[in-house]
């Protein structure tokens, strides 16, 4: 079987590699946005129509200038001390912080899939990253596959839990930073999307689409959840900077800061 943990068909039970390992295809899209890691990020106005509490999914394509760095880099975040979530690249891992029922939880995995060197990492270092929340489990995904390291999936032990966005120090969605002007992302980000639904593994694999951006505003194949789409920022496609258009029906346009 395949003994390389970065491969899509990794077999943890295999002891001898038989040469059958397969790897994610290179990401391709017409446009994306470059963040300088110092001052640039996008700000989306605070709105409950994309900050859903009972069920939630968010995914984005990201390419760090150097996946081997140790610094924290915010990909997409609504997180403040009182609540919200944050997707970050942290210490060579994909990290998600999420405040649920007043408690902040963190999972941080994906090390073998993100680190670069030898056969590790995607061909052009782009990765499809995100997480789902269904009220009982928070699960992180890397390149279309559920990550089972670093505490993912997080089992809350009961159903009906909700994401706590807080009532003070509340912020909207920041893309390319963890907080305003704090832990900025150094690299490229593309096609950030949110749903009022915990996407299924089949739907996530369809969104991943072997490295080709999917039009998530229209149902296609195993992707049947366009009606749950609450935000879709295409990051340059048909946009006029400094405005990044929200291509969902909610029109929560982002502004480059």
GROMACS .gro file of C-alpha atoms in nm:
model
  257
    1UNK     CA    1   0.000   0.000   0.000
    2UNK     CA    2   0.091   0.368   0.008
    3UNK     CA    3   0.303   0.462   0.312
    4UNK     CA    4   0.331   0.837   0.240
    5UNK     CA    5   0.096   1.021   0.479
    6UNK     CA    6   0.076   1.320   0.242
    7UNK     CA    7  -0.078   1.111  -0.036
    8UNK     CA    8  -0.452   1.104  -0.100
    9UNK     CA    9  -0.455   0.723  -0.073
   10UNK     CA   10  -0.232   0.689   0.234
   11UNK     CA   11  -0.273   0.352   0.407
   12UNK     CA   12  -0.180   0.369   0.775
   13UNK     CA   13  -0.171  -0.010   0.793
   14UNK     CA   14   0.079  -0.048   0.508
   15UNK     CA   15   0.437  -0.137   0.598
   16UNK     CA   16   0.588  -0.149   0.248
   17UNK     CA   17   0.528   0.119  -0.014
   18UNK     CA   18   0.411  -0.041  -0.338
   19UNK     CA   19   0.444   0.271  -0.552
   20UNK     CA   20   0.072   0.339  -0.580
   21UNK     CA   21   0.071   0.674  -0.394
   22UNK     CA   22  -0.129   0.950  -0.560
   23UNK     CA   23  -0.105   1.322  -0.481
   24UNK     CA   24  -0.338   1.624  -0.515
   25UNK     CA   25  -0.339   1.796  -0.851
   26UNK     CA   26  -0.200   2.148  -0.882
   27UNK     CA   27  -0.445   2.430  -0.811
   28UNK     CA   28  -0.547   2.647  -1.103
   29UNK     CA   29  -0.756   2.962  -1.127
   30UNK     CA   30  -0.744   3.284  -1.325
   31UNK     CA   31  -0.699   3.527  -1.035
   32UNK     CA   32  -0.622   3.541  -0.663
   33UNK     CA   33  -0.515   3.808  -0.414
   34UNK     CA   34  -0.163   3.854  -0.278
   35UNK     CA   35  -0.131   3.953   0.090
   36UNK     CA   36   0.200   4.103   0.204
   37UNK     CA   37   0.201   3.967   0.560
   38UNK     CA   38   0.244   4.317   0.702
   39UNK     CA   39  -0.048   4.551   0.646
   40UNK     CA   40  -0.294   4.416   0.388
   41UNK     CA   41  -0.617   4.229   0.465
   42UNK     CA   42  -0.984   4.233   0.366
   43UNK     CA   43  -1.266   4.342   0.593
   44UNK     CA   44  -1.623   4.213   0.555
   45UNK     CA   45  -1.895   4.401   0.749
   46UNK     CA   46  -2.035   4.220   1.052
   47UNK     CA   47  -2.356   4.038   0.960
   48UNK     CA   48  -2.536   3.742   1.113
   49UNK     CA   49  -2.638   3.612   0.770
   50UNK     CA   50  -2.292   3.461   0.720
   51UNK     CA   51  -2.198   3.419   1.091
   52UNK     CA   52  -2.438   3.130   1.151
   53UNK     CA   53  -2.434   2.961   1.490
   54UNK     CA   54  -2.598   2.617   1.470
   55UNK     CA   55  -2.436   2.490   1.150
   56UNK     CA   56  -2.143   2.638   0.962
   57UNK     CA   57  -1.878   2.567   0.699
   58UNK     CA   58  -1.597   2.779   0.557
   59UNK     CA   59  -1.337   2.692   0.294
   60UNK     CA   60  -1.063   2.881   0.110
   61UNK     CA   61  -0.765   2.822  -0.115
   62UNK     CA   62  -0.435   2.946   0.029
   63UNK     CA   63  -0.071   2.955  -0.073
   64UNK     CA   64   0.189   3.066   0.181
   65UNK     CA   65   0.510   3.218   0.049
   66UNK     CA   66   0.682   2.970   0.282
   67UNK     CA   67   0.481   2.688   0.442
   68UNK     CA   68   0.781   2.611   0.665
   69UNK     CA   69   0.765   2.932   0.871
   70UNK     CA   70   0.655   2.918   1.234
   71UNK     CA   71   0.466   3.248   1.259
   72UNK     CA   72   0.088   3.269   1.292
   73UNK     CA   73  -0.086   3.383   0.974
   74UNK     CA   74  -0.459   3.449   0.958
   75UNK     CA   75  -0.646   3.307   0.659
   76UNK     CA   76  -1.001   3.400   0.761
   77UNK     CA   77  -1.129   3.508   1.101
   78UNK     CA   78  -1.416   3.654   1.299
   79UNK     CA   79  -1.234   3.576   1.624
   80UNK     CA   80  -1.204   3.817   1.915
   81UNK     CA   81  -1.161   3.746   2.284
   82UNK     CA   82  -1.538   3.721   2.329
   83UNK     CA   83  -1.609   3.477   2.048
   84UNK     CA   84  -1.602   3.374   1.684
   85UNK     CA   85  -1.369   3.151   1.482
   86UNK     CA   86  -1.027   3.181   1.326
   87UNK     CA   87  -0.857   2.977   1.051
   88UNK     CA   88  -0.481   3.021   1.066
   89UNK     CA   89  -0.153   2.880   0.952
   90UNK     CA   90   0.032   2.825   1.280
   91UNK     CA   91   0.363   2.649   1.350
   92UNK     CA   92   0.353   2.454   1.022
   93UNK     CA   93  -0.004   2.344   1.085
   94UNK     CA   94  -0.356   2.438   0.981
   95UNK     CA   95  -0.515   2.571   1.299
   96UNK     CA   96  -0.881   2.646   1.378
   97UNK     CA   97  -0.993   2.828   1.690
   98UNK     CA   98  -1.364   2.839   1.759
   99UNK     CA   99  -1.559   2.962   2.061
  100UNK     CA  100  -1.849   2.726   2.129
  101UNK     CA  101  -2.093   2.779   2.417
  102UNK     CA  102  -1.850   3.018   2.589
  103UNK     CA  103  -1.543   2.793   2.559
  104UNK     CA  104  -1.262   2.844   2.308
  105UNK     CA  105  -1.153   2.522   2.138
  106UNK     CA  106  -0.853   2.475   1.909
  107UNK     CA  107  -0.749   2.203   1.668
  108UNK     CA  108  -0.420   2.219   1.478
  109UNK     CA  109  -0.322   1.945   1.236
  110UNK     CA  110  -0.230   1.880   0.875
  111UNK     CA  111   0.145   1.900   0.933
  112UNK     CA  112   0.242   1.625   0.690
  113UNK     CA  113   0.013   1.767   0.422
  114UNK     CA  114   0.137   2.126   0.448
  115UNK     CA  115   0.511   2.100   0.504
  116UNK     CA  116   0.728   2.137   0.195
  117UNK     CA  117   1.026   1.920   0.107
  118UNK     CA  118   1.083   1.606  -0.095
  119UNK     CA  119   0.744   1.471  -0.199
  120UNK     CA  120   0.563   1.668   0.071
  121UNK     CA  121   0.306   1.929  -0.020
  122UNK     CA  122   0.104   2.018  -0.326
  123UNK     CA  123   0.283   2.059  -0.659
  124UNK     CA  124   0.251   2.441  -0.650
  125UNK     CA  125   0.198   2.472  -0.273
  126UNK     CA  126  -0.171   2.571  -0.289
  127UNK     CA  127  -0.399   2.407  -0.034
  128UNK     CA  128  -0.776   2.392   0.008
  129UNK     CA  129  -0.844   2.451   0.379
  130UNK     CA  130  -1.154   2.480   0.594
  131UNK     CA  131  -1.377   2.334   0.861
  132UNK     CA  132  -1.734   2.223   0.924
  133UNK     CA  133  -1.946   2.251   1.239
  134UNK     CA  134  -2.273   2.064   1.294
  135UNK     CA  135  -2.346   2.132   1.660
  136UNK     CA  136  -2.166   1.819   1.779
  137UNK     CA  137  -1.845   1.789   1.577
  138UNK     CA  138  -1.595   2.042   1.441
  139UNK     CA  139  -1.393   1.883   1.161
  140UNK     CA  140  -1.102   2.036   0.969
  141UNK     CA  141  -1.028   1.949   0.607
  142UNK     CA  142  -0.712   1.974   0.396
  143UNK     CA  143  -0.734   1.931   0.019
  144UNK     CA  144  -1.080   1.777   0.021
  145UNK     CA  145  -1.012   1.520   0.292
  146UNK     CA  146  -1.102   1.528   0.662
  147UNK     CA  147  -0.795   1.575   0.880
  148UNK     CA  148  -0.767   1.332   1.170
  149UNK     CA  149  -0.468   1.491   1.347
  150UNK     CA  150  -0.428   1.768   1.603
  151UNK     CA  151  -0.764   1.706   1.770
  152UNK     CA  152  -0.981   1.689   1.458
  153UNK     CA  153  -1.259   1.597   1.455
  154UNK     CA  154  -1.341   1.772   1.781
  155UNK     CA  155  -1.621   1.583   1.959
  156UNK     CA  156  -1.822   1.814   2.186
  157UNK     CA  157  -2.003   1.518   2.343
  158UNK     CA  158  -2.354   1.641   2.274
  159UNK     CA  159  -2.569   1.783   1.997
  160UNK     CA  160  -2.718   2.131   1.970
  161UNK     CA  161  -2.404   2.329   2.054
  162UNK     CA  162  -2.362   2.669   1.888
  163UNK     CA  163  -2.078   2.894   1.781
  164UNK     CA  164  -2.050   3.187   2.021
  165UNK     CA  165  -1.973   3.509   1.831
  166UNK     CA  166  -1.991   3.722   2.146
  167UNK     CA  167  -2.173   4.044   2.222
  168UNK     CA  168  -1.879   4.280   2.280
  169UNK     CA  169  -1.563   4.339   2.077
  170UNK     CA  170  -1.752   4.182   1.787
  171UNK     CA  171  -1.594   4.195   1.442
  172UNK     CA  172  -1.694   4.094   1.093
  173UNK     CA  173  -1.495   3.856   0.876
  174UNK     CA  174  -1.130   3.938   0.814
  175UNK     CA  175  -0.959   3.765   0.523
  176UNK     CA  176  -0.580   3.767   0.534
  177UNK     CA  177  -0.545   3.849   0.905
  178UNK     CA  178  -0.646   3.705   1.241
  179UNK     CA  179  -0.746   4.041   1.388
  180UNK     CA  180  -0.734   4.390   1.237
  181UNK     CA  181  -0.366   4.454   1.156
  182UNK     CA  182  -0.256   4.145   1.351
  183UNK     CA  183  -0.107   3.815   1.229
  184UNK     CA  184  -0.147   3.901   0.861
  185UNK     CA  185  -0.117   3.633   0.595
  186UNK     CA  186   0.193   3.630   0.373
  187UNK     CA  187   0.093   3.477   0.041
  188UNK     CA  188  -0.209   3.423  -0.181
  189UNK     CA  189  -0.573   3.355  -0.088
  190UNK     CA  190  -0.852   3.266  -0.328
  191UNK     CA  191  -1.222   3.176  -0.330
  192UNK     CA  192  -1.333   3.207   0.031
  193UNK     CA  193  -1.684   3.069   0.085
  194UNK     CA  194  -1.920   3.018   0.380
  195UNK     CA  195  -2.235   2.810   0.419
  196UNK     CA  196  -2.517   2.779   0.675
  197UNK     CA  197  -2.466   2.406   0.664
  198UNK     CA  198  -2.216   2.147   0.778
  199UNK     CA  199  -2.104   2.027   0.436
  200UNK     CA  200  -2.079   1.651   0.387
  201UNK     CA  201  -1.750   1.485   0.285
  202UNK     CA  202  -1.889   1.433  -0.067
  203UNK     CA  203  -1.987   1.801  -0.095
  204UNK     CA  204  -1.644   1.913   0.028
  205UNK     CA  205  -1.469   1.688  -0.221
  206UNK     CA  206  -1.689   1.838  -0.492
  207UNK     CA  207  -1.595   2.193  -0.384
  208UNK     CA  208  -1.228   2.092  -0.383
  209UNK     CA  209  -1.286   1.967  -0.740
  210UNK     CA  210  -0.933   1.829  -0.788
  211UNK     CA  211  -0.783   2.177  -0.773
  212UNK     CA  212  -1.020   2.360  -1.007
  213UNK     CA  213  -1.242   2.631  -0.857
  214UNK     CA  214  -1.608   2.530  -0.853
  215UNK     CA  215  -1.896   2.774  -0.906
  216UNK     CA  216  -2.051   2.724  -0.562
  217UNK     CA  217  -2.351   2.941  -0.647
  218UNK     CA  218  -2.488   2.659  -0.866
  219UNK     CA  219  -2.552   2.294  -0.777
  220UNK     CA  220  -2.332   2.052  -0.969
  221UNK     CA  221  -2.281   1.677  -0.926
  222UNK     CA  222  -2.228   1.592  -0.558
  223UNK     CA  223  -2.240   1.962  -0.471
  224UNK     CA  224  -2.608   2.024  -0.389
  225UNK     CA  225  -2.592   2.300  -0.128
  226UNK     CA  226  -2.583   2.627  -0.324
  227UNK     CA  227  -2.902   2.734  -0.145
  228UNK     CA  228  -2.705   2.729   0.184
  229UNK     CA  229  -2.428   2.956   0.052
  230UNK     CA  230  -2.395   3.266   0.273
  231UNK     CA  231  -2.077   3.424   0.135
  232UNK     CA  232  -1.844   3.377  -0.163
  233UNK     CA  233  -1.551   3.609  -0.221
  234UNK     CA  234  -1.374   3.517  -0.546
  235UNK     CA  235  -1.072   3.737  -0.473
  236UNK     CA  236  -1.015   3.919  -0.798
  237UNK     CA  237  -1.251   3.761  -1.050
  238UNK     CA  238  -1.471   4.042  -1.183
  239UNK     CA  239  -1.372   4.263  -0.888
  240UNK     CA  240  -1.263   4.625  -0.883
  241UNK     CA  241  -1.010   4.682  -0.605
  242UNK     CA  242  -1.050   4.786  -0.323
  243UNK     CA  243  -1.393   4.613  -0.332
  244UNK     CA  244  -1.411   4.233  -0.337
  245UNK     CA  245  -1.764   4.131  -0.429
  246UNK     CA  246  -1.964   3.880  -0.228
  247UNK     CA  247  -2.104   3.652  -0.499
  248UNK     CA  248  -2.367   3.500  -0.271
  249UNK     CA  249  -2.714   3.653  -0.244
  250UNK     CA  250  -2.613   3.841   0.075
  251UNK     CA  251  -2.385   4.097  -0.095
  252UNK     CA  252  -2.153   4.141   0.204
  253UNK     CA  253  -1.876   4.294  -0.003
  254UNK     CA  254  -1.522   4.299   0.138
  255UNK     CA  255  -1.296   4.604   0.133
  256UNK     CA  256  -0.918   4.593   0.103
  257UNK     CA  257  -0.755   4.764   0.402
   0.00000   0.00000   0.00000
